[in-house]
Coordinates of N, CA and C in Angstrom, one line a residue:
M1 N 3.2 -26.6 13.2 CA 3.4 -25.2 13.4 C 2.2 -24.4 13.7
D2 N 2.2 -23.2 14.5 CA 1.2 -22.3 14.4 C 1.1 -21.1 13.9
F3 N 0.7 -20.4 12.2 CA 2.0 -19.7 11.5 C 0.7 -18.7 13.0
A4 N 0.2 -18.1 13.6 CA -0.2 -17.0 14.4 C 0.9 -17.0 15.3
A5 N 1.7 -17.8 15.9 CA 2.9 -17.6 17.0 C 3.9 -16.9 16.4
I6 N 4.0 -17.4 14.7 CA 5.1 -16.0 14.0 C 4.7 -15.1 13.7
F7 N 3.6 -14.8 13.5 CA 3.4 -13.2 13.4 C 2.3 -13.0 14.4
P8 N 2.2 -13.1 15.4 CA 1.5 -12.5 16.7 C 0.3 -11.4 16.1
F9 N 0.9 -10.1 15.6 CA 0.4 -9.1 15.7 C -0.8 -8.6 14.7
A10 N -0.7 -10.1 13.6 CA -1.9 -10.0 13.1 C -3.5 -9.9 13.7
P11 N -4.0 -10.9 14.2 CA -5.2 -10.2 15.2 C -5.3 -8.7 16.0
E12 N -4.5 -8.3 16.0 CA -4.2 -6.9 16.8 C -5.1 -5.5 16.2
I13 N -4.0 -5.6 15.2 CA -3.6 -4.9 13.6 C -5.5 -4.7 12.7
G14 N -5.8 -5.3 12.8 CA -7.2 -5.2 11.9 C -7.2 -4.9 10.3
Y15 N -8.8 -4.4 10.0 CA -8.4 -4.0 8.9 C -8.2 -2.9 8.4
I16 N -7.7 -1.7 9.6 CA -7.7 -0.8 9.4 C -6.5 -0.2 9.8
G17 N -5.7 -1.2 10.5 CA -4.5 -1.1 10.2 C -3.6 -1.5 9.4
L18 N -4.0 -2.7 8.2 CA -3.8 -3.4 7.1 C -4.0 -2.3 6.0
V19 N -4.9 -1.4 5.8 CA -5.1 -0.3 5.2 C -3.8 0.7 5.0
L20 N -4.0 1.0 6.7 CA -2.8 1.7 6.9 C -1.2 1.9 6.5
V21 N -1.0 0.4 7.0 CA 0.3 -0.1 6.8 C 0.4 -0.2 4.6
N22 N -0.7 -1.3 4.0 CA -0.2 -0.5 2.7 C -0.3 0.9 2.0
F23 N -1.3 1.5 2.4 CA -1.6 3.2 2.1 C 0.6 3.8 1.5
F24 N 0.7 3.4 3.2 CA 1.5 4.1 3.6 C 3.0 3.5 2.8
G25 N 2.8 2.2 2.9 CA 3.8 1.3 2.0 C 4.2 1.7 0.9
S26 N 2.9 2.1 0.5 CA 2.9 2.0 -1.4 C 3.1 3.2 -1.7
L27 N 2.9 4.2 -0.7 CA 3.5 5.5 -1.5 C 5.0 6.0 -1.5
I28 N 5.8 4.9 -0.6 CA 7.3 4.9 -1.0 C 7.4 4.3 -2.7
P29 N 7.7 4.8 -3.6 CA 7.7 4.4 -4.9 C 8.8 3.5 -4.7
F30 N 8.5 1.8 -5.2 CA 9.2 0.8 -6.0 C 8.9 -0.5 -5.0
I31 N 8.7 0.1 -3.4 CA 9.0 -0.1 -2.2 C 7.6 -0.7 -1.8
P32 N 6.5 -1.2 -2.2 CA 5.1 -2.0 -1.4 C 5.6 -3.0 -0.7
L33 N 6.4 -3.8 -0.3 CA 6.3 -5.0 0.1 C 5.5 -5.1 2.1
P34 N 6.0 -4.3 2.9 CA 5.2 -3.7 4.5 C 3.6 -4.4 3.8
G35 N 3.1 -3.8 2.7 CA 1.3 -4.4 3.0 C 1.1 -5.4 2.5
F36 N 2.4 -6.2 1.4 CA 1.6 -7.1 1.2 C 2.4 -8.5 2.6
I37 N 3.2 -7.8 3.1 CA 4.0 -9.1 4.5 C 2.2 -9.3 5.6
F38 N 1.8 -7.9 5.4 CA 0.3 -7.9 6.2 C -0.7 -8.7 6.1
L39 N -0.7 -8.5 4.5 CA -2.2 -8.9 3.6 C -1.1 -10.9 3.7
A40 N -0.1 -10.7 3.7 CA 0.0 -12.3 3.5 C -0.5 -12.6 4.8
S41 N 0.2 -12.5 6.3 CA 0.4 -12.5 7.6 C -1.4 -12.6 8.2
M42 N -2.5 -11.8 7.5 CA -3.5 -11.6 7.9 C -4.4 -12.9 6.6
S43 N -4.5 -12.7 6.2 CA -5.0 -14.2 5.1 C -5.3 -15.8 5.9
V44 N -4.1 -15.8 6.6 CA -4.2 -17.0 7.0 C -4.8 -16.6 8.2
G45 N -5.9 -18.5 7.8 CA -7.2 -18.3 8.5 C -7.8 -17.9 8.6
N46 N -9.0 -18.2 9.5 CA -10.1 -17.6 9.9 C -10.4 -16.2 10.0
Q47 N -9.8 -15.9 10.5 CA -9.8 -14.4 11.8 C -10.3 -13.4 10.9
F48 N -10.1 -13.3 9.6 CA -10.4 -12.4 8.9 C -11.1 -12.1 6.9
D49 N -12.1 -11.5 6.7 CA -12.5 -12.2 5.2 C -12.0 -12.0 4.0
L50 N -10.7 -12.7 3.5 CA -10.2 -12.7 2.2 C -10.8 -11.8 1.8
H51 N -11.9 -11.6 1.2 CA -12.2 -10.9 0.5 C -12.4 -9.2 0.2
V52 N -12.3 -8.8 1.8 CA -11.9 -7.5 2.7 C -11.4 -7.5 2.4
L53 N -10.1 -7.9 2.8 CA -8.3 -8.0 3.1 C -8.1 -7.7 1.6
A54 N -8.2 -8.5 0.3 CA -8.2 -8.3 -0.7 C -8.4 -6.2 -1.5
I55 N -9.8 -6.3 -1.3 CA -10.3 -5.4 -1.9 C -9.9 -3.8 -1.1
L56 N -9.6 -3.7 0.7 CA -8.9 -3.0 1.1 C -7.7 -2.6 0.2
S57 N -7.4 -3.7 0.9 CA -5.2 -3.9 0.2 C -5.2 -3.4 -1.5
A58 N -6.1 -3.9 -1.7 CA -6.1 -2.5 -3.5 C -6.7 -1.7 -3.0
L59 N -7.9 -0.9 -3.2 CA -8.1 0.2 -2.5 C -7.4 1.3 -2.3
A60 N -6.8 0.9 -1.1 CA -5.3 1.6 -0.5 C -4.2 1.8 -1.3
A61 N -3.6 0.5 -2.2 CA -2.7 0.7 -2.6 C -2.4 1.6 -4.2
T62 N -4.1 1.5 -4.8 CA -4.1 2.6 -5.8 C -4.4 3.8 -5.2
A63 N -4.7 3.9 -3.7 CA -4.7 5.9 -4.3 C -3.8 5.9 -3.2
A64 N -2.5 5.8 -3.5 CA -1.5 5.8 -2.9 C -0.8 6.2 -4.5
K65 N -0.4 4.7 -4.8 CA -0.3 5.0 -6.6 C -0.4 6.4 -7.4
Q66 N -2.1 6.9 -7.0 CA -1.8 7.6 -7.1 C -1.9 9.3 -6.8
I67 N -1.4 9.4 -5.7 CA -1.3 10.5 -5.4 C 0.1 10.5 -6.0
I68 N 0.6 9.2 -6.3 CA 2.3 9.9 -6.5 C 2.5 9.7 -7.8
F69 N 1.8 9.6 -8.8 CA 1.1 10.1 -10.0 C 0.6 11.4 -10.4
Y70 N 0.1 11.7 -9.7 CA -0.5 12.9 -9.4 C 0.9 13.9 -9.3
V71 N 1.7 13.9 -7.9 CA 2.6 14.8 -7.5 C 3.5 14.7 -8.9
S72 N 4.0 13.4 -9.4 CA 4.8 13.4 -10.4 C 4.7 14.4 -11.7
Y73 N 3.5 14.3 -11.9 CA 2.4 15.5 -13.1 C 2.7 16.5 -13.1
Q74 N 2.5 17.0 -11.7 CA 2.6 18.1 -11.6 C 3.5 19.0 -11.5
G75 N 4.6 17.9 -10.8 CA 6.3 18.1 -10.6 C 7.0 19.1 -11.8
R76 N 5.8 18.2 -12.8 CA 6.9 18.5 -14.5 C 6.7 20.2 -14.9
R77 N 5.5 20.3 -14.3 CA 5.3 21.6 -13.3 C 6.7 22.6 -13.5
I78 N 7.0 22.4 -12.5 CA 8.4 23.0 -11.8 C 9.8 22.6 -12.8
I79 N 9.4 22.0 -13.2 CA 11.0 21.9 -14.1 C 10.8 22.8 -15.8
S80 N 11.5 23.5 -16.3 CA 12.1 24.5 -16.8 C 11.7 23.8 -18.8
E81 N 11.5 24.9 -18.9 CA 11.3 24.1 -20.9 C 12.6 23.2 -21.2
K82 N 13.0 24.4 -21.1 CA 14.8 23.9 -21.6 C 15.0 22.7 -21.1
T83 N 14.6 22.5 -20.2 CA 15.7 21.2 -18.7 C 14.7 19.1 -19.8
R84 N 12.8 20.1 -19.9 CA 12.4 19.1 -20.5 C 12.9 19.0 -22.2
K85 N 13.3 19.9 -22.0 CA 13.7 19.2 -24.2 C 15.0 18.8 -24.0

């Protein structure tokens, strides 16, 4: 069975699509699943370079998680001193 027949979206999405899906999927805390599905489906075959896919996916996920950590760290200032104790 041809894997491209099951996931026909992979050739059209390209590297930029993978980065966008992985970035916005990683912005949601605890649910990074959409990026992994695209990464797994795009890594099958010879159309995309596996190293570039892995590096771009990791960079996009890391950037998104850094944003989440920064926002949660800065959100600590909103909480009163009494609530923190």
